[in-house]
Coordinates of C-alpha atoms in Angstrom, one line a residue:
X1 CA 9.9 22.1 -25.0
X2 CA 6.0 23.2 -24.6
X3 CA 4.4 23.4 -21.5
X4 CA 2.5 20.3 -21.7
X5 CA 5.4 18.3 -22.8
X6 CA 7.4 19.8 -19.8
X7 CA 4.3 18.7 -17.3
X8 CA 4.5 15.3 -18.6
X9 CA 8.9 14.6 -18.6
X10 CA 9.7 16.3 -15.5
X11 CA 10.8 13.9 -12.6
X12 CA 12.6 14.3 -9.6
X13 CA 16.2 14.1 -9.9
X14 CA 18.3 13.5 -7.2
X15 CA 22.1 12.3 -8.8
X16 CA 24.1 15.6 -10.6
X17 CA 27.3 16.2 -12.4
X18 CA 29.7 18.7 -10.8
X19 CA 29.0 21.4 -13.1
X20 CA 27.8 25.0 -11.5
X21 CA 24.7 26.9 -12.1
X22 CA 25.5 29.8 -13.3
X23 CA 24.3 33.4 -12.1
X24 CA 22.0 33.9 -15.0
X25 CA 20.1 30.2 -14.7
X26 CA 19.7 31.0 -11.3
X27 CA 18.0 34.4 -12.0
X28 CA 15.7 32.8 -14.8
X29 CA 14.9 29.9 -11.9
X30 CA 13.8 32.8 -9.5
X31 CA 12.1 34.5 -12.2
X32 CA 10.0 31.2 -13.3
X33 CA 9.1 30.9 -9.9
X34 CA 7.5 34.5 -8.7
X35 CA 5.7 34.7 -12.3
X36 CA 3.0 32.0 -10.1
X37 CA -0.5 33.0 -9.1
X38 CA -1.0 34.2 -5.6
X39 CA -3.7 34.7 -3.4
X40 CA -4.8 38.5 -3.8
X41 CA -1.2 38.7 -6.0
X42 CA -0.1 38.9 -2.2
X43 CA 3.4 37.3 -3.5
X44 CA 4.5 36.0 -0.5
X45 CA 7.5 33.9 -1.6
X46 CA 11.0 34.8 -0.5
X47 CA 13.8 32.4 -1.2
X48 CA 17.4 31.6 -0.1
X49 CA 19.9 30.2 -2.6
X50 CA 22.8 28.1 -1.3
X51 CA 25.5 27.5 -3.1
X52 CA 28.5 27.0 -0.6
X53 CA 29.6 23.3 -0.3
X54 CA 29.4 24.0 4.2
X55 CA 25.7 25.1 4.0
X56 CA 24.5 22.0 1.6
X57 CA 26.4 19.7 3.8
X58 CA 24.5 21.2 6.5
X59 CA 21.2 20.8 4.7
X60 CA 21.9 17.3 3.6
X61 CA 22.5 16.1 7.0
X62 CA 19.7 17.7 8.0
X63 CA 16.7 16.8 6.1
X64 CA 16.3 13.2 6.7
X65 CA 15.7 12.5 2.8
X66 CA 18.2 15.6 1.7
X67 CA 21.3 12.8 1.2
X68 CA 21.5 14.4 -2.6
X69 CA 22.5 17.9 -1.4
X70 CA 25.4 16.2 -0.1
X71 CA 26.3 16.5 -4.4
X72 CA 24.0 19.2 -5.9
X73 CA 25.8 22.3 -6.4
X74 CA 22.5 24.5 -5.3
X75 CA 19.5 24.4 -3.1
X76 CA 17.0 27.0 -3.5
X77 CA 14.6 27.2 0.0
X78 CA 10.8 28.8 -0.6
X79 CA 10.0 30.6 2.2
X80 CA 7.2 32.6 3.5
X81 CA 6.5 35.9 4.9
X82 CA 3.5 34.9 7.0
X83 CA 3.9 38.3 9.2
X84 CA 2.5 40.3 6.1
X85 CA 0.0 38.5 4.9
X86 CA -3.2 39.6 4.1
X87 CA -5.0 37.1 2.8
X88 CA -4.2 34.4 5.9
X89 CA -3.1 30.3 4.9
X90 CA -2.9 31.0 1.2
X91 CA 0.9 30.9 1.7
X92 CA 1.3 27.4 1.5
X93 CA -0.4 27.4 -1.9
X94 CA 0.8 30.4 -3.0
X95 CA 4.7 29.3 -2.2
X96 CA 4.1 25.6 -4.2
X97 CA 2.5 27.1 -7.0
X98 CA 6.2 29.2 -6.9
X99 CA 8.0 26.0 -6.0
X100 CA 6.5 24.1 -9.0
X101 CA 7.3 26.8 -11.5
X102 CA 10.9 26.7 -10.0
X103 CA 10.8 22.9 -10.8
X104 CA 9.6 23.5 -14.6
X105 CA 11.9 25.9 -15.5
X106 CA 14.6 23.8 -14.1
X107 CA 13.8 20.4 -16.4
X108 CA 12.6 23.2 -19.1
X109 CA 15.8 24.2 -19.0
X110 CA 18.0 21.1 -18.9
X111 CA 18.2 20.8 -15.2
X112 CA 17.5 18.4 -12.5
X113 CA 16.0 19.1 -9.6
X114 CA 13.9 17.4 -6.4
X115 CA 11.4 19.0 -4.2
X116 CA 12.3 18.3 -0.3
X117 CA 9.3 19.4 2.4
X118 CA 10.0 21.0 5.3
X119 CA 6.8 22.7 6.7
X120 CA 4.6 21.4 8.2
X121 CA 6.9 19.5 10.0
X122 CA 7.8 21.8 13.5
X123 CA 11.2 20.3 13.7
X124 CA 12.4 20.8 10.5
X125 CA 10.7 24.2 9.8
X126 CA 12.9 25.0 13.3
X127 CA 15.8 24.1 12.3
X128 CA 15.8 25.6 9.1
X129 CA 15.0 28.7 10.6
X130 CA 17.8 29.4 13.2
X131 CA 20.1 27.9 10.4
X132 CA 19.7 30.7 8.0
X133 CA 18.8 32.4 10.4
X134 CA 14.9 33.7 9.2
X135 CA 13.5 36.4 10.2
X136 CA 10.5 36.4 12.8
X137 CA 7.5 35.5 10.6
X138 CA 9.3 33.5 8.0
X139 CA 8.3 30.4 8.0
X140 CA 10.2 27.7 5.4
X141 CA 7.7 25.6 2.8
X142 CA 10.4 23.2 1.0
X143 CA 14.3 23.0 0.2
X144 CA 14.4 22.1 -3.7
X145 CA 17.8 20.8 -4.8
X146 CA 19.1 21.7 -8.3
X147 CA 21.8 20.3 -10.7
X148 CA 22.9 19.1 -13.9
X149 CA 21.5 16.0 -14.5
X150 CA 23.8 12.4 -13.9
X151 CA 20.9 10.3 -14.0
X152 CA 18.1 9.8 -16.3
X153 CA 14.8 9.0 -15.0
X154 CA 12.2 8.2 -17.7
X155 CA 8.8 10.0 -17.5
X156 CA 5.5 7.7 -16.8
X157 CA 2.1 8.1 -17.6
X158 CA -0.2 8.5 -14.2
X159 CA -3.3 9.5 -15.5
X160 CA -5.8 7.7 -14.0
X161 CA -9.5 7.9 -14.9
X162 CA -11.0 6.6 -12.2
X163 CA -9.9 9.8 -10.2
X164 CA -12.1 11.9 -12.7
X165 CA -15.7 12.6 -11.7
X166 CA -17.8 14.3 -13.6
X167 CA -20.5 17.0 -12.5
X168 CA -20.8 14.8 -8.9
X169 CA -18.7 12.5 -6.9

């Protein structure tokens, strides 16, 4: 699959067959997503993989659009060291550019996978926090839930030229 082709068929997929992830996708997932562009190459990103069936429960329950962890066999949370940064507020962009890579290399590589926010909302970014217990200073951008696919959702087109401008508004 090219890039472009990837950008165009990846969808959110929230329904997943019972087979694990193994050890190796999960590197090549992680290694997708710090290959993104950062502010100052500051690399911020730090991320939490959960595989045990307890700590998706948890998540599921938690997030209130999450109800798929309650099946997928991992969640991967981006996170942010926000204490270190140098080049202050880029972390939010430079954690979803990390976050979307994560999400191509899953549907590039036969997975499914759904992006669930967290920050900027204060009480989940809380209680995300003191449930994996983060560190001072990391702060939690999104929960993205992976899996083999059990449902297939086709791709659309949602180009829209009217949201082109050229030169001037």
């Amino acid at each position: 699959m090219d890039t472009l082709e990837a950008i165009r068929t990846r969808r959110s997929i929230r329904a997943y067959t019972d087979e694990l992830i193994t050890d190796e996708q999960i590197d090549a997932l992680l290694s997708a997503a710090m290959q993104a562009p950062s502010a100052g190459n500051q690399q911020p990103w730090h991320f939490v993989v959960i595989r045990k069936r307890a700590g998706l429960e948890q998540l599921a329950d938690m997030l209130p659009y999450g109800k798929m962890l309650h099946h997928a066999p991992l969640s991967i949370i981006v996170c942010a060291d926000v204490e270190h940064e140098s080049n202050r507020g880029y972390w939010v962009q430079d954690c979803s550019n990390a976050t979307m890579n994560l999400l191509l290399a899953a549907h590039a590589m036969g997975l499914g996978a759904v992006w669930l926010g967290v920050y900027p909302r204060d009480q989940r970014v809380a209680e995300l926090r003191r449930l994996l217990s983060l560190p001072e200073g990391v702060t939690p951008l999104c929960v993205v839930a992976l899996g083999h696919p059990a449902e297939d959702v086709a791709p659309t087109d949602r180009y829209q030229s009217d949201r082109m401008h050229q030169e001037k508004w």
